[in-house]
Short mmCIF file of N, CA and C in Angstrom, two decimals:
data_model
loop_
_atom_site.label_atom_id
_atom_site.label_comp_id
_atom_site.label_asym_id
_atom_site.label_seq_id
_atom_site.Cartn_x
_atom_site.Cartn_y
_atom_site.Cartn_z
N THR A 1 91.11 101.87 96.38
CA THR A 1 90.31 103.08 96.65
C THR A 1 90.88 104.02 95.54
N LEU A 2 90.18 105.11 95.11
CA LEU A 2 90.67 106.32 94.14
C LEU A 2 92.17 106.89 94.77
N VAL A 3 92.26 107.26 95.87
CA VAL A 3 93.70 107.79 96.88
C VAL A 3 94.58 106.65 95.99
N ASP A 4 94.69 105.25 96.38
CA ASP A 4 95.70 104.33 96.00
C ASP A 4 95.90 104.46 94.47
N THR A 5 94.69 104.24 93.75
CA THR A 5 94.87 104.54 92.58
C THR A 5 95.84 105.29 91.92
N TYR A 6 95.39 106.43 92.44
CA TYR A 6 96.52 108.05 92.17
C TYR A 6 97.75 107.96 92.49
N ALA A 7 97.98 107.30 93.77
CA ALA A 7 99.28 107.18 94.54
C ALA A 7 99.96 106.39 93.50
N LYS A 8 99.55 105.18 93.07
CA LYS A 8 100.06 104.11 92.47
C LYS A 8 100.39 104.77 91.21
N CYS A 9 99.81 105.53 90.42
CA CYS A 9 100.21 105.94 89.17
C CYS A 9 101.02 107.30 89.20
N GLY A 10 101.46 107.91 90.28
CA GLY A 10 102.13 108.68 90.71
C GLY A 10 101.88 110.23 90.66
N SER A 11 100.37 110.23 90.64
CA SER A 11 99.53 111.33 90.94
C SER A 11 99.34 111.75 92.10
N ILE A 12 100.78 112.04 93.02
CA ILE A 12 100.44 112.05 94.51
C ILE A 12 99.57 113.34 94.91
N ASP A 13 99.45 114.84 94.07
CA ASP A 13 98.92 115.78 94.52
C ASP A 13 97.37 115.30 94.59
N CYS A 14 97.22 114.28 93.27
CA CYS A 14 95.79 114.54 93.01
C CYS A 14 95.01 113.38 94.31
N ALA A 15 96.35 112.24 94.58
CA ALA A 15 95.73 111.48 95.80
C ALA A 15 95.64 112.13 97.14
N GLN A 16 96.34 113.14 97.34
CA GLN A 16 96.12 114.29 98.57
C GLN A 16 95.06 114.91 98.51
N HIS A 17 94.68 115.57 97.36
CA HIS A 17 93.34 116.11 96.89
C HIS A 17 92.15 115.12 97.55
N VAL A 18 92.32 114.14 97.09
CA VAL A 18 90.82 113.09 97.61
C VAL A 18 91.05 113.00 98.77
N PHE A 19 92.40 112.80 99.52
CA PHE A 19 92.58 112.42 100.91
C PHE A 19 92.09 113.32 101.72
N ASP A 20 92.39 114.54 101.42
CA ASP A 20 92.14 115.72 102.25
C ASP A 20 90.57 115.98 102.28
N LYS A 21 89.72 115.49 101.20
CA LYS A 21 88.21 115.81 101.07
C LYS A 21 87.40 114.78 101.64
N MET A 22 88.23 113.63 101.94
CA MET A 22 87.22 112.75 102.59
C MET A 22 86.83 113.36 103.76
N PRO A 23 85.66 112.77 104.40
CA PRO A 23 85.07 113.18 105.96
C PRO A 23 85.72 112.54 106.92
N LYS A 24 86.37 111.13 106.54
CA LYS A 24 87.10 110.63 107.31
C LYS A 24 88.19 109.68 106.74
N GLN A 25 89.39 109.87 107.23
CA GLN A 25 90.42 109.15 106.94
C GLN A 25 90.84 107.51 107.40
N ASP A 26 90.17 106.33 107.15
CA ASP A 26 90.56 105.33 107.65
C ASP A 26 92.31 104.99 107.29
N VAL A 27 92.42 103.84 107.95
CA VAL A 27 94.06 103.22 108.10
C VAL A 27 94.27 102.89 106.62
N VAL A 28 93.01 102.70 105.81
CA VAL A 28 93.44 102.25 104.37
C VAL A 28 93.97 103.25 103.66
N LEU A 29 93.48 104.71 104.06
CA LEU A 29 93.43 105.73 103.20
C LEU A 29 95.22 106.00 103.37
N TRP A 30 95.08 106.18 104.90
CA TRP A 30 96.54 106.74 105.31
C TRP A 30 97.38 105.77 104.84
N ASN A 31 97.60 104.45 104.81
CA ASN A 31 98.73 103.69 104.45
C ASN A 31 98.69 103.88 102.86
N ALA A 32 97.81 104.01 102.20
CA ALA A 32 97.86 104.17 100.40
C ALA A 32 98.76 105.80 100.29
N MET A 33 98.30 106.53 101.20
CA MET A 33 99.23 108.08 101.08
C MET A 33 100.42 107.56 101.39
N ILE A 34 100.68 107.32 102.47
CA ILE A 34 101.98 107.07 102.77
C ILE A 34 102.81 106.07 102.06
N SER A 35 102.48 104.80 101.66
CA SER A 35 103.01 104.26 100.21
C SER A 35 103.31 104.79 99.32
N GLY A 36 102.42 105.86 98.63
CA GLY A 36 102.50 106.47 97.20
C GLY A 36 103.54 107.52 97.31
N TYR A 37 103.45 107.93 98.64
CA TYR A 37 104.68 109.04 98.98
C TYR A 37 106.04 108.24 98.99
N SER A 38 106.21 107.13 99.42
CA SER A 38 107.78 106.35 99.51
C SER A 38 107.73 105.83 98.10
N GLN A 39 106.92 105.29 97.87
CA GLN A 39 107.34 104.78 96.39
C GLN A 39 107.81 105.69 95.33
N HIS A 40 107.61 106.76 95.39
CA HIS A 40 107.87 108.12 94.16
C HIS A 40 108.80 108.82 94.71
N GLY A 41 109.63 108.40 95.64
CA GLY A 41 110.79 109.27 96.29
C GLY A 41 110.58 110.40 97.32
N ARG A 42 109.56 110.31 97.73
CA ARG A 42 109.19 111.59 98.76
C ARG A 42 108.68 111.18 99.99
N GLY A 43 110.01 110.34 100.41
CA GLY A 43 110.33 109.64 101.80
C GLY A 43 109.92 110.58 103.11
N GLU A 44 110.69 111.99 103.05
CA GLU A 44 109.98 112.83 104.09
C GLU A 44 108.92 113.11 104.35
N GLU A 45 107.83 113.46 103.02
CA GLU A 45 106.53 113.63 103.02
C GLU A 45 106.02 112.24 103.75
N ALA A 46 106.37 111.23 103.78
CA ALA A 46 105.65 109.85 104.02
C ALA A 46 105.91 109.80 105.36
N LEU A 47 107.20 110.01 105.96
CA LEU A 47 107.48 109.89 107.33
C LEU A 47 106.57 111.15 107.86
N LYS A 48 106.23 112.45 107.34
CA LYS A 48 105.27 113.36 107.86
C LYS A 48 104.36 113.04 107.68
N LEU A 49 103.64 112.32 107.19
CA LEU A 49 102.24 111.78 107.29
C LEU A 49 102.17 110.99 108.02
N PHE A 50 103.28 109.85 108.42
CA PHE A 50 102.83 109.11 109.27
C PHE A 50 103.03 109.65 110.50
N GLN A 51 103.80 110.43 110.93
CA GLN A 51 103.43 111.35 112.34
C GLN A 51 102.14 112.03 112.51
N GLU A 52 101.67 112.50 111.34
CA GLU A 52 100.13 113.26 111.29
C GLU A 52 99.23 112.04 111.65
N MET A 53 99.55 110.63 111.21
CA MET A 53 98.86 109.47 111.58
C MET A 53 98.67 109.44 113.05
N GLN A 54 99.83 109.28 113.52
CA GLN A 54 99.76 108.86 115.15
C GLN A 54 99.40 109.83 115.80
N LEU A 55 99.16 111.21 115.62
CA LEU A 55 98.67 112.25 116.24
C LEU A 55 97.01 112.48 116.25
N GLU A 56 96.75 111.69 115.00
CA GLU A 56 95.38 111.47 114.67
C GLU A 56 94.84 110.37 115.46
N GLU A 57 95.68 109.55 116.10
CA GLU A 57 95.12 108.53 116.83
C GLU A 57 94.59 107.15 115.61
N VAL A 58 95.01 107.29 114.54
CA VAL A 58 94.62 106.15 113.70
C VAL A 58 95.40 104.84 114.43
N ARG A 59 94.88 103.56 114.28
CA ARG A 59 95.42 102.50 114.57
C ARG A 59 96.30 101.76 113.43
N LEU A 60 97.64 101.76 113.49
CA LEU A 60 98.11 101.32 112.74
C LEU A 60 97.99 99.87 112.68
N ASP A 61 98.52 99.71 111.09
CA ASP A 61 98.40 98.14 111.27
C ASP A 61 99.92 97.49 110.28
N CYS A 62 100.01 96.15 110.23
CA CYS A 62 101.44 95.87 109.52
C CYS A 62 101.69 96.52 108.33
N ILE A 63 100.60 96.96 107.13
CA ILE A 63 100.78 97.70 106.09
C ILE A 63 101.10 98.88 106.39
N THR A 64 101.02 99.55 107.48
CA THR A 64 101.53 100.59 107.61
C THR A 64 102.99 101.16 107.75
N PHE A 65 103.72 100.18 108.46
CA PHE A 65 105.16 99.76 108.57
C PHE A 65 105.76 99.55 107.29
N ILE A 66 105.00 98.77 106.48
CA ILE A 66 105.52 98.20 105.25
C ILE A 66 105.76 99.20 104.22
N GLY A 67 104.86 100.44 104.11
CA GLY A 67 104.95 101.62 103.39
C GLY A 67 106.00 102.41 103.64
#
């Protein structure tokens, strides 16, 4: 996804912008954002997003926990 591409390249702000504009965020998008934050030294933001994911009742998968 575009979110994943931005996140992997370190353009976390761009990834977050695209994520926020999506009409519905599925588990793939959430995982891309969480992984992007954690891979680029932004662990607190990754944990915060994980908590938001749980509040939104998005079904977690094994990739979520790896991120």
